[in-house]
PDB file of C-alpha atoms in Angstrom:
ATOM      1  CA  MET A   1     199.988 201.424  60.962  1.00 61.00           C
ATOM      2  CA  SER A   2     202.696 199.357  62.415  1.00 71.00           C
ATOM      3  CA  VAL A   3     202.212 196.173  64.298  1.00 73.00           C
ATOM      4  CA  GLU A   4     203.047 197.803  67.586  1.00 74.00           C
ATOM      5  CA  GLN A   5     200.390 200.455  67.054  1.00 70.00           C
ATOM      6  CA  LEU A   6     197.834 197.804  66.083  1.00 75.00           C
ATOM      7  CA  ILE A   7     198.513 195.886  69.232  1.00 77.00           C
ATOM      8  CA  VAL A   8     198.115 199.012  71.337  1.00 72.00           C
ATOM      9  CA  VAL A   9     194.808 199.817  69.653  1.00 72.00           C
ATOM     10  CA  LEU A  10     193.525 196.270  70.260  1.00 77.00           C
ATOM     11  CA  VAL A  11     194.562 196.438  73.892  1.00 75.00           C
ATOM     12  CA  VAL A  12     192.781 199.781  74.331  1.00 73.00           C
ATOM     13  CA  VAL A  13     189.658 198.459  72.616  1.00 73.00           C
ATOM     14  CA  ALA A  14     189.693 195.358  74.763  1.00 76.00           C
ATOM     15  CA  ALA A  15     190.138 197.425  77.916  1.00 73.00           C
ATOM     16  CA  VAL A  16     187.311 199.734  76.928  1.00 69.00           C
ATOM     17  CA  GLY A  17     185.069 196.763  76.073  1.00 73.00           C
ATOM     18  CA  PHE A  18     185.880 195.088  79.345  1.00 70.00           C
ATOM     19  CA  GLY A  19     185.199 198.321  81.221  1.00 69.00           C
ATOM     20  CA  VAL A  20     181.859 198.776  79.473  1.00 72.00           C
ATOM     21  CA  ALA A  21     180.948 195.180  80.242  1.00 74.00           C
ATOM     22  CA  ARG A  22     181.803 195.777  83.887  1.00 76.00           C
ATOM     23  CA  THR A  23     179.809 199.003  83.919  1.00 83.00           C
ATOM     24  CA  ILE A  24     176.499 197.748  82.513  1.00 84.00           C
ATOM     25  CA  ARG A  25     174.533 195.312  84.713  1.00 86.00           C
ATOM     26  CA  ILE A  26     171.172 193.836  83.738  1.00 88.00           C
ATOM     27  CA  ILE A  27     169.227 192.519  86.756  1.00 89.00           C
ATOM     28  CA  PRO A  28     166.414 189.963  86.079  1.00 92.00           C
ATOM     29  CA  GLN A  29     162.870 190.460  87.320  1.00 92.00           C
ATOM     30  CA  ALA A  30     162.161 189.488  90.984  1.00 90.00           C
ATOM     31  CA  THR A  31     165.867 189.688  91.740  1.00 93.00           C
ATOM     32  CA  ALA A  32     167.938 192.182  93.698  1.00 93.00           C
ATOM     33  CA  ALA A  33     171.734 192.698  93.551  1.00 93.00           C
ATOM     34  CA  ILE A  34     173.819 193.906  96.480  1.00 93.00           C
ATOM     35  CA  VAL A  35     176.591 196.325  95.322  1.00 93.00           C
ATOM     36  CA  GLU A  36     179.677 196.982  97.464  1.00 92.00           C
ATOM     37  CA  ARG A  37     182.009 199.875  96.786  1.00 90.00           C
ATOM     38  CA  LEU A  38     185.511 199.351  98.054  1.00 88.00           C
ATOM     39  CA  GLY A  39     184.269 196.595 100.363  1.00 86.00           C
ATOM     40  CA  ARG A  40     181.341 198.482 101.894  1.00 91.00           C
ATOM     41  CA  TYR A  41     177.638 198.302 101.091  1.00 92.00           C
ATOM     42  CA  HIS A  42     176.836 200.881  98.450  1.00 91.00           C
ATOM     43  CA  ARG A  43     173.347 200.208  97.104  1.00 92.00           C
ATOM     44  CA  THR A  44     170.867 197.597  95.944  1.00 92.00           C
ATOM     45  CA  LEU A  45     170.298 197.170  92.237  1.00 91.00           C
ATOM     46  CA  THR A  46     166.688 196.772  91.069  1.00 91.00           C
ATOM     47  CA  PRO A  47     165.513 194.728  88.059  1.00 91.00           C
ATOM     48  CA  GLY A  48     166.476 196.246  84.692  1.00 90.00           C
ATOM     49  CA  LEU A  49     169.512 198.084  83.351  1.00 89.00           C
ATOM     50  CA  ASN A  50     171.934 199.385  85.976  1.00 89.00           C
ATOM     51  CA  LEU A  51     175.347 201.129  85.763  1.00 86.00           C
ATOM     52  CA  VAL A  52     178.189 200.541  88.194  1.00 87.00           C
ATOM     53  CA  VAL A  53     181.735 201.827  88.433  1.00 86.00           C
ATOM     54  CA  PRO A  54     184.085 199.136  87.148  1.00 82.00           C
ATOM     55  CA  PHE A  55     186.911 197.979  89.374  1.00 81.00           C
ATOM     56  CA  ILE A  56     185.428 199.996  92.263  1.00 88.00           C
ATOM     57  CA  ASP A  57     181.912 198.571  92.590  1.00 87.00           C
ATOM     58  CA  ARG A  58     181.282 194.850  92.714  1.00 88.00           C
ATOM     59  CA  ILE A  59     178.127 192.772  92.996  1.00 88.00           C
ATOM     60  CA  LYS A  60     178.302 190.734  96.197  1.00 89.00           C
ATOM     61  CA  ASP A  61     175.094 188.643  95.973  1.00 87.00           C
ATOM     62  CA  MET A  62     172.072 188.147  93.756  1.00 91.00           C
ATOM     63  CA  ILE A  63     168.993 187.761  96.002  1.00 91.00           C
ATOM     64  CA  ASP A  64     165.848 185.957  94.771  1.00 92.00           C
ATOM     65  CA  LEU A  65     162.797 187.961  95.887  1.00 93.00           C
ATOM     66  CA  ARG A  66     160.243 185.281  95.019  1.00 93.00           C
ATOM     67  CA  GLU A  67     158.534 183.142  97.643  1.00 92.00           C
ATOM     68  CA  GLN A  68     160.658 180.097  98.315  1.00 91.00           C
ATOM     69  CA  VAL A  69     159.660 176.659  99.535  1.00 91.00           C
ATOM     70  CA  VAL A  70     162.121 174.646 101.589  1.00 90.00           C
ATOM     71  CA  SER A  71     161.501 171.157 102.931  1.00 88.00           C
ATOM     72  CA  PHE A  72     163.614 170.241 105.931  1.00 86.00           C
ATOM     73  CA  PRO A  73     164.558 166.634 106.774  1.00 86.00           C
ATOM     74  CA  PRO A  74     162.690 164.807 109.564  1.00 87.00           C
ATOM     75  CA  GLN A  75     163.582 165.985 113.051  1.00 86.00           C
ATOM     76  CA  PRO A  76     163.201 163.866 116.218  1.00 88.00           C
ATOM     77  CA  VAL A  77     161.050 165.696 118.771  1.00 88.00           C
ATOM     78  CA  ILE A  78     160.154 164.568 122.305  1.00 87.00           C
ATOM     79  CA  THR A  79     156.567 165.100 123.459  1.00 86.00           C
ATOM     80  CA  SER A  80     155.461 165.890 127.006  1.00 85.00           C
ATOM     81  CA  ASP A  81     154.764 162.178 127.658  1.00 83.00           C
ATOM     82  CA  ASN A  82     158.388 161.297 126.729  1.00 84.00           C
ATOM     83  CA  LEU A  83     157.696 159.819 123.303  1.00 83.00           C
ATOM     84  CA  VAL A  84     159.932 160.566 120.343  1.00 86.00           C
ATOM     85  CA  VAL A  85     158.177 161.522 117.115  1.00 87.00           C
ATOM     86  CA  SER A  86     159.709 162.355 113.755  1.00 87.00           C
ATOM     87  CA  ILE A  87     158.334 165.528 112.150  1.00 88.00           C
ATOM     88  CA  ASP A  88     158.871 166.791 108.588  1.00 88.00           C
ATOM     89  CA  THR A  89     158.339 170.516 108.023  1.00 89.00           C
ATOM     90  CA  VAL A  90     157.930 172.725 104.965  1.00 91.00           C
ATOM     91  CA  ILE A  91     158.625 176.458 105.187  1.00 90.00           C
ATOM     92  CA  TYR A  92     157.265 179.087 102.769  1.00 91.00           C
ATOM     93  CA  PHE A  93     159.262 182.320 103.104  1.00 91.00           C
ATOM     94  CA  GLN A  94     160.197 185.394 101.092  1.00 92.00           C
ATOM     95  CA  VAL A  95     163.083 187.877 101.240  1.00 92.00           C
ATOM     96  CA  THR A  96     161.715 191.383 101.834  1.00 92.00           C
ATOM     97  CA  ASN A  97     164.985 193.202 102.591  1.00 93.00           C
ATOM     98  CA  PRO A  98     167.944 192.029 100.483  1.00 93.00           C
ATOM     99  CA  LYS A  99     170.450 194.129 102.474  1.00 92.00           C
ATOM    100  CA  ALA A 100     169.385 192.589 105.832  1.00 91.00           C
ATOM    101  CA  ALA A 101     169.292 189.083 104.342  1.00 90.00           C
ATOM    102  CA  THR A 102     172.897 189.621 103.174  1.00 90.00           C
ATOM    103  CA  TYR A 103     174.499 191.344 106.152  1.00 91.00           C
ATOM    104  CA  GLU A 104     172.385 190.419 109.202  1.00 89.00           C
ATOM    105  CA  ILE A 105     173.003 186.663 108.886  1.00 88.00           C
ATOM    106  CA  ALA A 106     175.646 184.635 107.123  1.00 87.00           C
ATOM    107  CA  ASN A 107     173.241 182.073 105.648  1.00 88.00           C
ATOM    108  CA  PHE A 108     169.570 182.838 106.176  1.00 85.00           C
ATOM    109  CA  LEU A 109     168.464 179.404 104.868  1.00 87.00           C
ATOM    110  CA  ILE A 110     170.452 177.550 107.546  1.00 89.00           C
ATOM    111  CA  GLY A 111     169.208 180.075 110.088  1.00 88.00           C
ATOM    112  CA  VAL A 112     165.566 179.419 109.158  1.00 87.00           C
ATOM    113  CA  GLU A 113     166.125 175.663 109.365  1.00 88.00           C
ATOM    114  CA  GLN A 114     167.726 175.737 112.805  1.00 89.00           C
ATOM    115  CA  LEU A 115     165.156 178.188 114.115  1.00 88.00           C
ATOM    116  CA  THR A 116     162.396 175.924 112.825  1.00 87.00           C
ATOM    117  CA  VAL A 117     163.890 172.881 114.584  1.00 88.00           C
ATOM    118  CA  THR A 118     164.303 174.622 117.941  1.00 89.00           C
ATOM    119  CA  THR A 119     160.855 176.233 117.796  1.00 88.00           C
ATOM    120  CA  LEU A 120     159.272 172.933 116.811  1.00 88.00           C
ATOM    121  CA  ARG A 121     160.847 171.209 119.802  1.00 88.00           C
ATOM    122  CA  ASN A 122     159.611 173.928 122.138  1.00 88.00           C
ATOM    123  CA  VAL A 123     156.053 173.805 120.791  1.00 87.00           C
ATOM    124  CA  VAL A 124     155.727 170.001 120.587  1.00 87.00           C
ATOM    125  CA  GLY A 125     157.504 169.547 123.931  1.00 86.00           C
ATOM    126  CA  GLY A 126     154.463 171.024 125.659  1.00 86.00           C
ATOM    127  CA  MET A 127     152.024 168.582 124.024  1.00 86.00           C
ATOM    128  CA  ASP A 128     151.353 164.913 124.519  1.00 85.00           C
ATOM    129  CA  LEU A 129     151.347 162.475 121.611  1.00 83.00           C
ATOM    130  CA  GLU A 130     147.609 162.473 121.040  1.00 82.00           C
ATOM    131  CA  ARG A 131     147.397 166.261 120.949  1.00 84.00           C
ATOM    132  CA  THR A 132     150.460 166.433 118.701  1.00 83.00           C
ATOM    133  CA  LEU A 133     148.824 164.111 116.169  1.00 81.00           C
ATOM    134  CA  THR A 134     145.526 166.010 116.202  1.00 82.00           C
ATOM    135  CA  SER A 135     146.728 169.634 116.492  1.00 83.00           C
ATOM    136  CA  ARG A 136     148.647 170.245 113.287  1.00 85.00           C
ATOM    137  CA  GLU A 137     146.956 173.580 112.668  1.00 87.00           C
ATOM    138  CA  ASP A 138     147.850 174.812 116.159  1.00 86.00           C
ATOM    139  CA  ILE A 139     151.486 173.745 115.684  1.00 87.00           C
ATOM    140  CA  ASN A 140     151.629 175.430 112.264  1.00 87.00           C
ATOM    141  CA  THR A 141     150.249 178.684 113.675  1.00 87.00           C
ATOM    142  CA  ALA A 142     152.666 178.666 116.631  1.00 86.00           C
ATOM    143  CA  LEU A 143     155.667 177.962 114.388  1.00 87.00           C
ATOM    144  CA  ARG A 144     154.731 180.664 111.909  1.00 87.00           C
ATOM    145  CA  GLY A 145     154.313 183.284 114.636  1.00 86.00           C
ATOM    146  CA  VAL A 146     157.708 182.552 116.234  1.00 86.00           C
ATOM    147  CA  LEU A 147     159.568 182.259 112.917  1.00 87.00           C
ATOM    148  CA  ASP A 148     158.057 185.386 111.433  1.00 84.00           C
ATOM    149  CA  GLU A 149     158.991 187.402 114.510  1.00 86.00           C
ATOM    150  CA  ALA A 150     162.546 186.015 114.718  1.00 85.00           C
ATOM    151  CA  THR A 151     163.351 186.313 111.006  1.00 88.00           C
ATOM    152  CA  GLY A 152     162.001 189.835 110.665  1.00 87.00           C
ATOM    153  CA  LYS A 153     165.381 191.391 111.450  1.00 89.00           C
ATOM    154  CA  TRP A 154     166.933 189.175 108.764  1.00 90.00           C
ATOM    155  CA  GLY A 155     164.751 190.755 106.115  1.00 91.00           C
ATOM    156  CA  ILE A 156     162.687 187.548 105.726  1.00 91.00           C
ATOM    157  CA  ARG A 157     158.930 187.064 106.014  1.00 91.00           C
ATOM    158  CA  VAL A 158     157.675 183.552 106.826  1.00 89.00           C
ATOM    159  CA  ASN A 159     154.326 183.115 105.052  1.00 89.00           C
ATOM    160  CA  ARG A 160     153.399 179.564 105.976  1.00 88.00           C
ATOM    161  CA  VAL A 161     154.659 176.600 107.925  1.00 87.00           C
ATOM    162  CA  GLU A 162     153.307 173.113 107.176  1.00 88.00           C
ATOM    163  CA  LEU A 163     153.933 169.774 108.861  1.00 86.00           C
ATOM    164  CA  LYS A 164     154.270 167.133 106.151  1.00 84.00           C
ATOM    165  CA  ALA A 165     154.333 164.138 108.453  1.00 83.00           C
ATOM    166  CA  ILE A 166     154.298 163.254 112.133  1.00 84.00           C
ATOM    167  CA  ASP A 167     155.608 159.727 112.585  1.00 82.00           C
ATOM    168  CA  PRO A 168     155.481 158.178 116.068  1.00 81.00           C
ATOM    169  CA  PRO A 169     157.676 155.149 116.926  1.00 74.00           C
ATOM    170  CA  ALA A 170     156.835 151.822 115.320  1.00 76.00           C
ATOM    171  CA  SER A 171     155.702 150.306 118.627  1.00 72.00           C
ATOM    172  CA  ILE A 172     153.372 153.244 119.259  1.00 70.00           C
ATOM    173  CA  GLN A 173     152.007 153.009 115.725  1.00 68.00           C
ATOM    174  CA  ASP A 174     151.313 149.311 116.218  1.00 73.00           C
ATOM    175  CA  SER A 175     149.553 150.007 119.527  1.00 72.00           C
ATOM    176  CA  MET A 176     147.521 152.795 117.947  1.00 68.00           C
ATOM    177  CA  GLU A 177     146.515 150.561 115.054  1.00 72.00           C
ATOM    178  CA  LYS A 178     145.426 147.843 117.478  1.00 76.00           C
ATOM    179  CA  GLN A 179     143.449 150.388 119.470  1.00 76.00           C
ATOM    180  CA  MET A 180     141.816 151.714 116.316  1.00 76.00           C
ATOM    181  CA  ARG A 181     140.934 148.183 115.209  1.00 79.00           C
ATOM    182  CA  ALA A 182     139.498 147.469 118.659  1.00 82.00           C
ATOM    183  CA  ASP A 183     137.455 150.686 118.512  1.00 82.00           C
ATOM    184  CA  ARG A 184     136.195 149.837 115.045  1.00 82.00           C
ATOM    185  CA  ASP A 185     135.287 146.295 116.139  1.00 83.00           C
ATOM    186  CA  LYS A 186     133.549 147.717 119.195  1.00 87.00           C
ATOM    187  CA  ARG A 187     131.566 150.187 117.120  1.00 87.00           C
ATOM    188  CA  ALA A 188     130.683 147.417 114.664  1.00 87.00           C
ATOM    189  CA  ALA A 189     129.494 145.172 117.525  1.00 87.00           C
ATOM    190  CA  VAL A 190     127.473 148.021 119.025  1.00 89.00           C
ATOM    191  CA  LEU A 191     125.901 148.793 115.667  1.00 88.00           C
ATOM    192  CA  ALA A 192     125.126 145.101 115.094  1.00 88.00           C
ATOM    193  CA  ALA A 193     123.559 144.784 118.549  1.00 89.00           C
ATOM    194  CA  GLU A 194     121.575 147.962 118.000  1.00 89.00           C
ATOM    195  CA  GLY A 195     120.407 146.638 114.653  1.00 88.00           C
ATOM    196  CA  GLN A 196     119.325 143.341 116.187  1.00 89.00           C
ATOM    197  CA  ARG A 197     117.557 145.222 118.981  1.00 88.00           C
ATOM    198  CA  GLN A 198     115.696 147.416 116.523  1.00 89.00           C
ATOM    199  CA  ALA A 199     114.824 144.370 114.432  1.00 88.00           C
ATOM    200  CA  ALA A 200     113.488 142.532 117.515  1.00 89.00           C
ATOM    201  CA  ILE A 201     111.476 145.593 118.545  1.00 90.00           C
ATOM    202  CA  LEU A 202     110.023 145.969 115.077  1.00 89.00           C
ATOM    203  CA  ALA A 203     109.223 142.248 114.901  1.00 88.00           C
ATOM    204  CA  ALA A 204     107.517 142.369 118.332  1.00 89.00           C
ATOM    205  CA  GLU A 205     105.549 145.451 117.329  1.00 89.00           C
ATOM    206  CA  GLY A 206     104.561 143.783 114.084  1.00 88.00           C
ATOM    207  CA  GLU A 207     103.472 140.625 115.901  1.00 88.00           C
ATOM    208  CA  LYS A 208     101.536 142.725 118.410  1.00 88.00           C
ATOM    209  CA  GLN A 209      99.764 144.630 115.674  1.00 89.00           C
ATOM    210  CA  ALA A 210      99.062 141.384 113.831  1.00 87.00           C
ATOM    211  CA  SER A 211      97.620 139.814 117.013  1.00 88.00           C
ATOM    212  CA  VAL A 212      95.473 142.880 117.647  1.00 88.00           C
ATOM    213  CA  LEU A 213      94.244 142.841 114.073  1.00 89.00           C
ATOM    214  CA  ARG A 214      93.532 139.096 114.242  1.00 87.00           C
ATOM    215  CA  ALA A 215      91.661 139.470 117.552  1.00 88.00           C
ATOM    216  CA  ARG A 216      89.737 142.430 116.174  1.00 88.00           C
ATOM    217  CA  GLY A 217      88.893 140.462 113.051  1.00 87.00           C
ATOM    218  CA  GLU A 218      87.794 137.432 115.043  1.00 87.00           C
ATOM    219  CA  ALA A 219      85.665 139.654 117.312  1.00 88.00           C
ATOM    220  CA  GLU A 220      84.058 141.356 114.345  1.00 88.00           C
ATOM    221  CA  ALA A 221      83.490 137.958 112.698  1.00 88.00           C
ATOM    222  CA  ALA A 222      81.936 136.591 115.908  1.00 88.00           C
ATOM    223  CA  VAL A 223      79.682 139.639 116.149  1.00 88.00           C
ATOM    224  CA  LEU A 224      78.678 139.246 112.528  1.00 88.00           C
ATOM    225  CA  ARG A 225      78.034 135.520 113.037  1.00 87.00           C
ATOM    226  CA  ALA A 226      75.975 136.231 116.166  1.00 88.00           C
ATOM    227  CA  GLN A 227      74.010 138.902 114.330  1.00 89.00           C
ATOM    228  CA  ALA A 228      73.459 136.535 111.420  1.00 87.00           C
ATOM    229  CA  GLU A 229      72.403 133.727 113.788  1.00 87.00           C
ATOM    230  CA  ALA A 230      70.080 136.058 115.661  1.00 86.00           C
ATOM    231  CA  GLU A 231      68.559 137.288 112.433  1.00 86.00           C
ATOM    232  CA  ALA A 232      68.206 133.670 111.235  1.00 86.00           C
ATOM    233  CA  GLN A 233      66.560 132.608 114.492  1.00 85.00           C
ATOM    234  CA  ALA A 234      64.292 135.647 114.361  1.00 84.00           C
ATOM    235  CA  MET A 235      63.358 134.798 110.811  1.00 86.00           C
ATOM    236  CA  ARG A 236      62.774 131.116 111.730  1.00 82.00           C
ATOM    237  CA  ALA A 237      60.728 132.121 114.767  1.00 81.00           C
ATOM    238  CA  LYS A 238      58.753 134.530 112.647  1.00 84.00           C
ATOM    239  CA  GLY A 239      58.251 131.804 110.051  1.00 82.00           C
ATOM    240  CA  GLN A 240      57.109 129.331 112.711  1.00 76.00           C
ATOM    241  CA  ALA A 241      54.855 131.928 114.276  1.00 77.00           C
ATOM    242  CA  ASP A 242      53.358 132.686 110.876  1.00 78.00           C
ATOM    243  CA  ALA A 243      52.925 128.955 110.211  1.00 75.00           C
ATOM    244  CA  ILE A 244      51.311 128.392 113.615  1.00 73.00           C
ATOM    245  CA  GLY A 245      49.079 131.388 113.057  1.00 74.00           C
ATOM    246  CA  MET A 246      48.071 130.074 109.669  1.00 77.00           C
ATOM    247  CA  VAL A 247      47.396 126.599 111.090  1.00 67.00           C
ATOM    248  CA  PHE A 248      45.522 128.077 114.017  1.00 67.00           C
ATOM    249  CA  LYS A 249      43.514 130.242 111.683  1.00 74.00           C
ATOM    250  CA  ALA A 250      42.800 127.318 109.366  1.00 70.00           C
ATOM    251  CA  ILE A 251      41.719 125.147 112.281  1.00 67.00           C
ATOM    252  CA  HIS A 252      39.380 127.793 113.639  1.00 67.00           C
ATOM    253  CA  GLU A 253      37.990 128.547 110.240  1.00 69.00           C
ATOM    254  CA  GLY A 254      37.427 124.836 109.650  1.00 64.00           C
ATOM    255  CA  ASN A 255      35.641 124.505 113.030  1.00 64.00           C
ATOM    256  CA  PRO A 256      37.007 120.996 113.759  1.00 61.00           C
ATOM    257  CA  ASP A 257      35.283 118.744 116.281  1.00 62.00           C
ATOM    258  CA  GLN A 258      36.941 116.675 118.966  1.00 61.00           C
ATOM    259  CA  HIS A 259      36.974 113.563 116.822  1.00 60.00           C
ATOM    260  CA  LEU A 260      39.175 115.237 114.205  1.00 61.00           C
ATOM    261  CA  LEU A 261      41.577 116.579 116.798  1.00 59.00           C
ATOM    262  CA  ALA A 262      41.913 113.147 118.376  1.00 62.00           C
ATOM    263  CA  TYR A 263      42.641 111.651 115.007  1.00 61.00           C
ATOM    264  CA  GLN A 264      45.386 114.216 114.314  1.00 62.00           C
ATOM    265  CA  TYR A 265      46.849 113.550 117.712  1.00 59.00           C
ATOM    266  CA  LEU A 266      47.170 109.852 116.949  1.00 61.00           C
ATOM    267  CA  GLN A 267      48.905 110.644 113.699  1.00 62.00           C
ATOM    268  CA  THR A 268      51.639 112.590 115.530  1.00 61.00           C
ATOM    269  CA  LEU A 269      52.471 109.765 117.898  1.00 59.00           C
ATOM    270  CA  PRO A 270      54.655 107.841 115.387  1.00 63.00           C
ATOM    271  CA  GLU A 271      56.678 111.035 114.838  1.00 59.00           C
ATOM    272  CA  ILE A 272      57.288 111.279 118.562  1.00 57.00           C
ATOM    273  CA  ALA A 273      58.582 107.691 118.651  1.00 59.00           C
ATOM    274  CA  LYS A 274      61.113 108.278 115.862  1.00 59.00           C
ATOM    275  CA  GLY A 275      64.809 108.631 116.659  1.00 55.00           C
ATOM    276  CA  ASP A 276      67.547 106.506 118.264  1.00 56.00           C
ATOM    277  CA  ALA A 277      67.273 108.331 121.564  1.00 52.00           C
ATOM    278  CA  ASN A 278      63.564 107.581 122.013  1.00 54.00           C
ATOM    279  CA  LYS A 279      63.926 104.272 123.853  1.00 54.00           C
ATOM    280  CA  ILE A 280      61.149 105.053 126.376  1.00 56.00           C
ATOM    281  CA  TRP A 281      58.239 107.390 125.914  1.00 52.00           C
ATOM    282  CA  ILE A 282      55.374 108.209 128.228  1.00 54.00           C
ATOM    283  CA  VAL A 283      51.751 108.149 127.268  1.00 55.00           C
ATOM    284  CA  PRO A 284      50.014 111.257 128.533  1.00 56.00           C
ATOM    285  CA  SER A 285      47.074 110.975 130.910  1.00 55.00           C
ATOM    286  CA  GLU A 286      44.748 112.407 128.305  1.00 56.00           C
ATOM    287  CA  MET A 287      45.391 109.334 126.149  1.00 55.00           C
ATOM    288  CA  GLY A 288      42.308 107.614 127.496  1.00 57.00           C
ATOM    289  CA  LYS A 289      40.041 110.420 126.524  1.00 58.00           C
ATOM    290  CA  VAL A 290      41.658 110.500 123.124  1.00 53.00           C
ATOM    291  CA  LEU A 291      41.010 106.800 122.660  1.00 54.00           C
ATOM    292  CA  GLU A 292      37.429 107.221 123.800  1.00 58.00           C
ATOM    293  CA  ASN A 293      36.926 109.938 121.277  1.00 55.00           C
ATOM    294  CA  LEU A 294      38.662 107.821 118.664  1.00 51.00           C
ATOM    295  CA  GLY A 295      36.414 104.924 119.485  1.00 52.00           C
ATOM    296  CA  GLY A 296      33.448 107.182 119.103  1.00 53.00           C
ATOM    297  CA  LEU A 297      34.460 107.702 115.541  1.00 49.00           C
ATOM    298  CA  PHE A 298      33.617 104.119 114.765  1.00 48.00           C
ATOM    299  CA  THR A 299      30.550 103.768 117.022  1.00 52.00           C
ATOM    300  CA  PRO A 300      27.307 105.034 115.557  1.00 53.00           C
ATOM    301  CA  PRO A 301      25.280 107.390 117.660  1.00 52.00           C
ATOM    302  CA  LYS A 302      22.417 106.114 119.758  1.00 51.00           C
ATOM    303  CA  GLY A 303      19.208 105.673 117.938  1.00 50.00           C
ATOM    304  CA  GLN A 304      20.927 104.764 114.636  1.00 48.00           C
ATOM    305  CA  ASP A 305      21.039 101.357 113.093  1.00 48.00           C
ATOM    306  CA  SER A 306      24.412  99.667 113.008  1.00 44.00           C
ATOM    307  CA  ARG A 307      23.952  98.381 109.608  1.00 42.00           C
TER     308      ARG A 307
END
C-alpha cells in the first residue's frame, strides 16, 4: 500500500470515528438534552445512550432536572410606613419542562430572580415594618404562590421560598433595641414588684396566723391556769372544810366547857396581833366575859377551901 492510499485510509477512519462520536450521546442521570435539527427543536434526549444524526442534529443545552437552590443578594424594599428594609431570599425550584425552560425564556435564572424581587416589593409594600418582621411565613407563602404561577409557562416549578434575613435601617434597629430593653426592664420591674407584693402578703398572713396562734395559746393557757386555780381553791376549801369538820367533831366529842374555850380564845389573840399591818386592833365586846371566865379558872368554887 502506497503512502497516498494509507493517508486516504486514515482520513476515512478518522471521519468515520468522528461521525460515530457525533452520533452516540450519553446523557447523565437527572439531566435532559435539547436537540435541534437544522436549527429547529427536534427532541429532548433522556438519560442514557442516545443516537443523533451527525452534522444535522446538535445539542443546544444540557438542562439539570434536579431541585436547585439559588440565594439572591439583599434587595431594598419599602414598607407601607415608608421604611426601607433589606431582604435576602432563597429560592428552591426545579425544571419540569426542559423545552419550555430553553425556548420560553432566554435565561430562566435571571427571570426567577427579577420576578422574586418585584413580587417581594409588592407583598412587603402592603405591610408595615412590625408585620414584615413578624410575618415571614405569610411572605414566603405569598411569594411562592406568585412565583409558581408565573414560572409555570417557563417549565419551572417553585417549591419553596425562604427569607434569610430582614434587616431594617440601623436607626430603626437601635430604636427597636431600646424599646426591647425598656420592655424587658419594665417586665423585670413588674415581676420584682409582684414578688415583693406576694412576699409582703405572705409575711402578713404568717404574722396574722402567728398572732392568732399566740392568742389562742394564751387563751388556752389562761383557761388551764384558771381551771388549775379553781381546782386548787376547791381542794384547799375542801381541806379546810374537812379540817374544820374534824376540829368541830373533836370539840363536840371532847365536850369542852366554857373555861376551855376561853383559854383557847386567849391563845389566838397573839396570832391576831402578828404582822406589820396590825398597828391597831379592837378588843371585841365579849372580851369581858372571856376574862371573867378566865378568872374563874383560878378562883375556887364557893364552899371550897382556898388552900
